[in-house]
Amino acid sequence: MKQESGDTPMAAFIPGKRKYLFCFDEIGMSLLEKIMADIRAKDIPFEIFHFSHQESALPAWLSSQKMGCYLYIAVSRKYLYQIMCLAEAAGFSEEEVQLIGYGDKEIHLFCCRCHSITELAAAANKHAEQLCSCCGLLLTVSSHYSPLRNAYLGYPAII
Ligand SMILES: [Zn+2]
């Protein structure tokens, strides 16, 4: 049986943090329910932020947090990267954030020549060659994922 990894988002509890922060939307909330219940039961400090209700207040909320917080972000993949960037701007490192994205996974392809990003549909065949949407270079989608660019690196296809 073929298994698609990453299609069932799962949040994992990371113990030992001073305080837990939960940022979620309607569906994301249900993905964090179990962890939030555990943290409530253990009487550990936590704060929640409902992304869908107060999106514009998120940068201020993130910046107001002190050191030692652990942040869970459970939202549609459409917003996941955007929120991760806000968290980084507010001083969170990758080790302090857990991303739980759901929904269609777009594939972002980084062009090695012009450095632009081409968005491929979730269903796109990653093994097929793709044209860069900016400079038109034919690219092979590598397995090298760059968290910095939120994209797979594309190399010139050998024709
Ligand atoms: Zn290009």
mmCIF file of C-alpha atoms and ligand atoms in Angstrom:
data_model
loop_
_atom_site.group_PDB
_atom_site.id
_atom_site.type_symbol
_atom_site.label_atom_id
_atom_site.label_comp_id
_atom_site.label_asym_id
_atom_site.label_seq_id
_atom_site.Cartn_x
_atom_site.Cartn_y
_atom_site.Cartn_z
ATOM 1 C CA MET A 1 0.000 0.000 0.000
ATOM 2 C CA LYS A 2 1.282 3.434 -0.909
ATOM 3 C CA GLN A 3 1.604 5.842 1.978
ATOM 4 C CA GLU A 4 1.685 9.579 1.496
ATOM 5 C CA SER A 5 3.839 11.108 4.169
ATOM 6 C CA GLY A 6 2.887 14.453 5.591
ATOM 7 C CA ASP A 7 -0.778 14.222 4.615
ATOM 8 C CA THR A 8 -1.986 13.539 8.139
ATOM 9 C CA PRO A 9 -0.706 16.437 10.189
ATOM 10 C CA MET A 10 0.272 15.470 13.702
ATOM 11 C CA ALA A 11 1.373 17.691 16.537
ATOM 12 C CA ALA A 12 3.892 16.332 19.010
ATOM 13 C CA PHE A 13 4.169 17.500 22.595
ATOM 14 C CA ILE A 14 7.636 18.892 23.375
ATOM 15 C CA PRO A 15 8.020 18.848 27.163
ATOM 16 C CA GLY A 16 10.040 21.110 29.408
ATOM 17 C CA LYS A 17 9.147 24.551 28.054
ATOM 18 C CA ARG A 18 8.289 27.486 30.276
ATOM 19 C CA LYS A 19 5.161 28.401 28.387
ATOM 20 C CA TYR A 20 3.257 27.106 25.347
ATOM 21 C CA LEU A 21 1.753 29.236 22.631
ATOM 22 C CA PHE A 22 -0.922 28.005 20.266
ATOM 23 C CA CYS A 23 -1.753 29.780 17.046
ATOM 24 C CA PHE A 24 -4.478 28.112 14.999
ATOM 25 C CA ASP A 25 -7.455 28.515 12.689
ATOM 26 C CA GLU A 26 -10.769 26.615 12.814
ATOM 27 C CA ILE A 27 -9.407 23.275 11.632
ATOM 28 C CA GLY A 28 -5.981 23.782 13.173
ATOM 29 C CA MET A 29 -7.607 24.028 16.597
ATOM 30 C CA SER A 30 -8.795 20.439 16.366
ATOM 31 C CA LEU A 31 -5.250 19.295 15.492
ATOM 32 C CA LEU A 32 -3.957 20.820 18.730
ATOM 33 C CA GLU A 33 -6.838 19.764 20.993
ATOM 34 C CA LYS A 34 -5.037 16.850 22.578
ATOM 35 C CA ILE A 35 -1.870 18.780 23.395
ATOM 36 C CA MET A 36 -3.850 21.726 24.756
ATOM 37 C CA ALA A 37 -5.839 19.369 26.995
ATOM 38 C CA ASP A 38 -2.598 17.797 28.300
ATOM 39 C CA ILE A 39 -1.084 21.194 29.046
ATOM 40 C CA ARG A 40 -4.255 22.367 30.823
ATOM 41 C CA ALA A 41 -4.243 19.180 32.899
ATOM 42 C CA LYS A 42 -0.600 19.706 33.879
ATOM 43 C CA ASP A 43 -1.242 23.329 34.773
ATOM 44 C CA ILE A 44 1.532 24.646 32.510
ATOM 45 C CA PRO A 45 1.165 28.281 31.356
ATOM 46 C CA PHE A 46 -0.152 28.668 27.830
ATOM 47 C CA GLU A 47 -1.743 31.248 25.568
ATOM 48 C CA ILE A 48 -3.881 30.819 22.510
ATOM 49 C CA PHE A 49 -4.233 32.961 19.422
ATOM 50 C CA HIS A 50 -7.115 32.398 17.038
ATOM 51 C CA PHE A 51 -5.598 33.307 13.690
ATOM 52 C CA SER A 52 -8.877 33.520 11.757
ATOM 53 C CA HIS A 53 -10.374 36.041 14.175
ATOM 54 C CA GLN A 54 -7.504 38.474 14.685
ATOM 55 C CA GLU A 55 -4.960 37.940 11.922
ATOM 56 C CA SER A 56 -3.603 41.524 11.975
ATOM 57 C CA ALA A 57 -2.812 41.328 15.709
ATOM 58 C CA LEU A 58 -0.492 38.347 15.270
ATOM 59 C CA PRO A 59 2.871 40.170 14.913
ATOM 60 C CA ALA A 60 2.210 42.120 18.139
ATOM 61 C CA TRP A 61 1.164 38.954 19.979
ATOM 62 C CA LEU A 62 4.291 37.109 18.867
ATOM 63 C CA SER A 63 6.586 40.004 19.760
ATOM 64 C CA SER A 64 5.057 40.330 23.232
ATOM 65 C CA GLN A 65 6.174 36.802 24.197
ATOM 66 C CA LYS A 66 9.191 36.295 26.402
ATOM 67 C CA MET A 67 12.074 33.857 25.973
ATOM 68 C CA GLY A 68 11.476 30.187 26.632
ATOM 69 C CA CYS A 69 8.133 29.899 24.876
ATOM 70 C CA TYR A 70 7.295 27.096 22.518
ATOM 71 C CA LEU A 71 5.004 27.953 19.639
ATOM 72 C CA TYR A 72 2.587 25.654 17.838
ATOM 73 C CA ILE A 73 1.215 26.910 14.551
ATOM 74 C CA ALA A 74 -1.670 24.841 13.188
ATOM 75 C CA VAL A 75 -3.187 26.460 10.122
ATOM 76 C CA SER A 76 -3.970 25.831 6.481
ATOM 77 C CA ARG A 77 -0.777 25.377 4.447
ATOM 78 C CA LYS A 78 -1.800 28.557 2.594
ATOM 79 C CA TYR A 79 -0.834 30.625 5.666
ATOM 80 C CA LEU A 80 1.758 28.396 7.280
ATOM 81 C CA TYR A 81 4.841 29.924 5.718
ATOM 82 C CA GLN A 82 3.585 33.478 6.190
ATOM 83 C CA ILE A 83 3.051 32.855 9.922
ATOM 84 C CA MET A 84 6.423 31.121 10.265
ATOM 85 C CA CYS A 85 8.036 34.248 8.804
ATOM 86 C CA LEU A 86 6.195 36.447 11.319
ATOM 87 C CA ALA A 87 7.383 34.177 14.123
ATOM 88 C CA GLU A 88 10.979 34.377 12.900
ATOM 89 C CA ALA A 89 10.708 38.155 12.676
ATOM 90 C CA ALA A 90 9.484 38.154 16.292
ATOM 91 C CA GLY A 91 12.602 36.238 17.349
ATOM 92 C CA PHE A 92 11.480 32.613 17.374
ATOM 93 C CA SER A 93 14.023 30.101 16.118
ATOM 94 C CA GLU A 94 13.123 26.987 14.130
ATOM 95 C CA GLU A 95 13.618 24.875 17.274
ATOM 96 C CA GLU A 96 10.979 26.864 19.135
ATOM 97 C CA VAL A 97 8.236 26.445 16.586
ATOM 98 C CA GLN A 98 6.234 23.452 15.462
ATOM 99 C CA LEU A 99 4.345 23.763 12.206
ATOM 100 C CA ILE A 100 1.224 21.701 11.665
ATOM 101 C CA GLY A 101 -0.158 22.464 8.242
ATOM 102 C CA TYR A 102 -3.191 20.909 6.651
ATOM 103 C CA GLY A 103 -4.764 21.129 3.217
ATOM 104 C CA ASP A 104 -3.211 21.188 -0.219
ATOM 105 C CA LYS A 105 0.509 21.188 -0.288
ATOM 106 C CA GLU A 106 1.844 23.394 -3.047
ATOM 107 C CA ILE A 107 5.280 22.638 -4.320
ATOM 108 C CA HIS A 108 7.542 25.653 -4.566
ATOM 109 C CA LEU A 109 10.416 25.412 -6.983
ATOM 110 C CA PHE A 110 13.431 27.683 -6.685
ATOM 111 C CA CYS A 111 15.101 28.570 -9.978
ATOM 112 C CA CYS A 112 18.899 28.343 -9.782
ATOM 113 C CA ARG A 113 19.283 30.891 -12.585
ATOM 114 C CA CYS A 114 16.921 33.771 -11.793
ATOM 115 C CA HIS A 115 16.162 32.896 -8.133
ATOM 116 C CA SER A 116 12.430 33.209 -8.559
ATOM 117 C CA ILE A 117 9.894 30.768 -7.172
ATOM 118 C CA THR A 118 7.539 28.805 -9.378
ATOM 119 C CA GLU A 119 4.442 27.429 -7.660
ATOM 120 C CA LEU A 120 3.420 23.975 -8.763
ATOM 121 C CA ALA A 121 0.049 22.485 -7.921
ATOM 122 C CA ALA A 122 0.008 19.943 -5.123
ATOM 123 C CA ALA A 123 -0.745 17.226 -7.641
ATOM 124 C CA ALA A 124 2.143 18.164 -9.943
ATOM 125 C CA ASN A 125 4.538 15.408 -10.786
ATOM 126 C CA LYS A 126 7.692 16.228 -8.896
ATOM 127 C CA HIS A 127 9.727 13.997 -11.169
ATOM 128 C CA ALA A 128 8.763 15.783 -14.354
ATOM 129 C CA GLU A 129 10.767 18.723 -15.580
ATOM 130 C CA GLN A 130 9.194 22.113 -14.978
ATOM 131 C CA LEU A 131 9.601 25.471 -16.661
ATOM 132 C CA CYS A 132 10.612 28.386 -14.460
ATOM 133 C CA SER A 133 7.631 30.779 -14.541
ATOM 134 C CA CYS A 134 10.007 33.749 -14.611
ATOM 135 C CA CYS A 135 12.891 33.024 -16.980
ATOM 136 C CA GLY A 136 11.550 29.948 -18.745
ATOM 137 C CA LEU A 137 14.510 27.717 -17.900
ATOM 138 C CA LEU A 138 13.670 24.017 -17.896
ATOM 139 C CA LEU A 139 14.272 22.769 -14.362
ATOM 140 C CA THR A 140 14.596 19.402 -12.703
ATOM 141 C CA VAL A 141 12.970 19.376 -9.266
ATOM 142 C CA SER A 142 15.640 18.211 -6.846
ATOM 143 C CA SER A 143 15.007 16.525 -3.517
ATOM 144 C CA HIS A 144 16.915 19.342 -1.847
ATOM 145 C CA TYR A 145 14.418 21.370 0.163
ATOM 146 C CA SER A 146 15.511 24.790 1.420
ATOM 147 C CA PRO A 147 13.647 25.867 4.574
ATOM 148 C CA LEU A 148 14.996 29.369 4.056
ATOM 149 C CA ARG A 149 13.267 29.684 0.701
ATOM 150 C CA ASN A 150 10.404 27.325 1.519
ATOM 151 C CA ALA A 151 11.146 25.695 -1.813
ATOM 152 C CA TYR A 152 12.779 22.791 -3.568
ATOM 153 C CA LEU A 153 15.855 23.722 -5.493
ATOM 154 C CA GLY A 154 15.526 23.437 -9.246
ATOM 155 C CA TYR A 155 18.552 22.672 -11.400
ATOM 156 C CA PRO A 156 18.850 23.030 -15.180
ATOM 157 C CA ALA A 157 17.403 19.970 -16.831
ATOM 158 C CA ILE A 158 19.794 18.037 -19.040
ATOM 159 C CA ILE A 159 18.142 17.640 -22.395
HETATM 160 ZN ZN ZN B 1 14.204 31.242 -13.598
#
